[in-house]
């Protein structure tokens, strides 16, 4: 018993002590496979082609579970409100990104035009007629 030691714990409510044996060697971890008949709830629903959870279905998320007889619209549920806000944020981000892309494309065409006009002005400045050619051109 060289690899075992005894630890004494006082017991509560009685005068006896509780002796526990602890081994200095760690016990091996035993992996137990789950039973074959057990499948988690989400896997079962996924096999049936359903959503992972019941409250993620379209009917429970988008439609109200009641209606008014006089035709008034039902109030927006918190889930619907979150969905609307998420869609509005996505739409705003898409519009912003499209504006950025349009600005980049317009800037590129503007830069090309300004570079070509600048090049043309430099070429025209270098190739001016001089001397006899200038006199013949004006006459």
Short mmCIF file of C-alpha atoms in Angstrom, two decimals:
data_model
loop_
_atom_site.label_atom_id
_atom_site.label_comp_id
_atom_site.label_asym_id
_atom_site.label_seq_id
_atom_site.Cartn_x
_atom_site.Cartn_y
_atom_site.Cartn_z
CA UNK A 1 0.00 0.00 0.00
CA UNK A 2 2.83 2.35 -0.74
CA UNK A 3 0.92 4.15 -3.47
CA UNK A 4 -2.18 4.79 -1.30
CA UNK A 5 -2.65 7.37 1.38
CA UNK A 6 -5.50 7.99 3.77
CA UNK A 7 -7.23 11.33 4.16
CA UNK A 8 -9.53 11.93 7.11
CA UNK A 9 -12.62 14.08 6.68
CA UNK A 10 -14.75 15.05 9.67
CA UNK A 11 -18.31 13.92 9.23
CA UNK A 12 -21.08 16.36 9.88
CA UNK A 13 -23.76 15.45 12.42
CA UNK A 14 -22.02 12.45 13.95
CA UNK A 15 -18.90 11.72 15.97
CA UNK A 16 -17.43 9.35 13.38
CA UNK A 17 -14.72 10.28 10.89
CA UNK A 18 -14.95 9.44 7.26
CA UNK A 19 -11.91 7.68 5.85
CA UNK A 20 -11.25 7.92 2.17
CA UNK A 21 -8.56 6.20 0.23
CA UNK A 22 -6.96 8.14 -2.58
CA UNK A 23 -4.67 6.58 -5.12
CA UNK A 24 -1.66 8.55 -6.29
CA UNK A 25 -2.14 7.13 -9.79
CA UNK A 26 -4.87 8.74 -11.90
CA UNK A 27 -7.73 6.50 -12.88
CA UNK A 28 -8.14 5.95 -16.62
CA UNK A 29 -11.04 7.75 -18.26
CA UNK A 30 -13.63 5.29 -19.47
CA UNK A 31 -15.56 6.38 -22.54
CA UNK A 32 -19.06 5.00 -22.74
CA UNK A 33 -20.84 5.16 -26.05
CA UNK A 34 -24.40 6.40 -25.95
CA UNK A 35 -27.12 3.87 -26.55
CA UNK A 36 -27.96 3.27 -30.21
CA UNK A 37 -31.63 4.09 -29.82
CA UNK A 38 -30.92 7.55 -28.40
CA UNK A 39 -30.65 10.45 -30.84
CA UNK A 40 -30.50 14.08 -29.79
CA UNK A 41 -33.61 16.14 -30.43
CA UNK A 42 -32.01 18.40 -33.04
CA UNK A 43 -30.61 15.44 -35.01
CA UNK A 44 -34.03 13.80 -34.99
CA UNK A 45 -35.69 16.98 -36.30
CA UNK A 46 -32.96 17.43 -38.91
CA UNK A 47 -33.52 13.91 -40.24
CA UNK A 48 -37.19 14.77 -40.69
CA UNK A 49 -36.26 17.93 -42.61
CA UNK A 50 -37.38 20.26 -39.83
CA UNK A 51 -35.55 23.14 -38.19
CA UNK A 52 -33.30 22.51 -35.21
CA UNK A 53 -35.78 23.99 -32.75
CA UNK A 54 -39.55 24.34 -32.98
CA UNK A 55 -39.52 28.09 -32.38
CA UNK A 56 -37.36 28.58 -35.50
CA UNK A 57 -40.15 27.54 -37.84
CA UNK A 58 -41.54 30.12 -40.25
CA UNK A 59 -45.07 29.84 -38.90
CA UNK A 60 -44.09 30.63 -35.31
CA UNK A 61 -41.62 33.36 -36.27
CA UNK A 62 -43.47 35.30 -38.95
CA UNK A 63 -47.17 34.81 -38.46
CA UNK A 64 -49.28 35.84 -35.51
CA UNK A 65 -51.28 33.21 -33.70
CA UNK A 66 -54.45 35.30 -33.70
CA UNK A 67 -56.22 37.95 -35.76
CA UNK A 68 -58.77 40.67 -35.04
CA UNK A 69 -62.30 40.28 -36.38
CA UNK A 70 -62.47 43.88 -37.56
CA UNK A 71 -59.37 43.41 -39.74
CA UNK A 72 -56.88 45.40 -37.71
CA UNK A 73 -53.30 44.25 -38.15
CA UNK A 74 -51.82 42.35 -35.25
CA UNK A 75 -48.97 44.05 -33.39
CA UNK A 76 -45.42 43.19 -34.36
CA UNK A 77 -43.86 40.53 -32.16
CA UNK A 78 -40.36 40.97 -30.70
CA UNK A 79 -39.04 38.30 -33.08
CA UNK A 80 -40.55 40.07 -36.07
CA UNK A 81 -39.14 43.39 -34.85
CA UNK A 82 -35.63 41.91 -34.58
CA UNK A 83 -35.95 40.43 -38.05
CA UNK A 84 -37.15 43.74 -39.53
CA UNK A 85 -34.31 45.65 -37.87
CA UNK A 86 -31.78 43.09 -39.08
CA UNK A 87 -33.11 43.34 -42.65
CA UNK A 88 -33.04 47.16 -42.52
CA UNK A 89 -29.44 47.11 -41.29
CA UNK A 90 -28.47 44.71 -44.09
CA UNK A 91 -30.22 46.89 -46.68
CA UNK A 92 -28.49 50.04 -45.38
CA UNK A 93 -25.11 48.30 -45.46
CA UNK A 94 -25.75 47.06 -49.02
CA UNK A 95 -26.69 50.57 -50.21
CA UNK A 96 -23.59 52.01 -48.53
CA UNK A 97 -21.33 49.43 -50.17
CA UNK A 98 -22.94 50.02 -53.56
CA UNK A 99 -22.34 53.77 -53.19
CA UNK A 100 -18.70 53.08 -52.35
CA UNK A 101 -18.32 50.84 -55.41
CA UNK A 102 -19.94 53.46 -57.64
CA UNK A 103 -17.62 56.15 -56.21
CA UNK A 104 -14.57 53.95 -56.88
CA UNK A 105 -15.63 53.30 -60.48
CA UNK A 106 -16.41 57.00 -61.11
CA UNK A 107 -13.11 58.02 -59.54
CA UNK A 108 -11.23 55.58 -61.76
CA UNK A 109 -12.84 56.94 -64.95
CA UNK A 110 -12.27 60.53 -63.77
CA UNK A 111 -8.59 59.77 -63.05
CA UNK A 112 -8.17 58.21 -66.51
CA UNK A 113 -9.79 61.22 -68.19
CA UNK A 114 -7.71 63.74 -66.25
CA UNK A 115 -4.52 61.78 -66.96
CA UNK A 116 -5.31 61.62 -70.70
CA UNK A 117 -6.14 65.37 -70.89
CA UNK A 118 -2.96 66.21 -68.99
CA UNK A 119 -0.93 64.02 -71.36
CA UNK A 120 -2.62 65.66 -74.35
CA UNK A 121 -1.79 69.16 -73.02
CA UNK A 122 1.85 68.18 -72.52
CA UNK A 123 2.05 66.79 -76.07
CA UNK A 124 0.40 69.90 -77.53
CA UNK A 125 2.81 72.13 -75.59
CA UNK A 126 5.85 70.28 -76.89
CA UNK A 127 4.85 70.12 -80.56
CA UNK A 128 4.11 73.76 -81.36
CA UNK A 129 5.07 74.91 -84.85
CA UNK A 130 8.09 77.21 -84.79
CA UNK A 131 9.92 79.44 -87.22
CA UNK A 132 8.89 79.17 -90.89
CA UNK A 133 6.12 76.66 -90.14
CA UNK A 134 4.50 79.13 -87.74
CA UNK A 135 4.65 81.92 -90.33
CA UNK A 136 3.21 79.69 -93.08
CA UNK A 137 0.42 78.52 -90.79
CA UNK A 138 -0.64 82.08 -89.86
CA UNK A 139 -0.48 83.36 -93.45
#
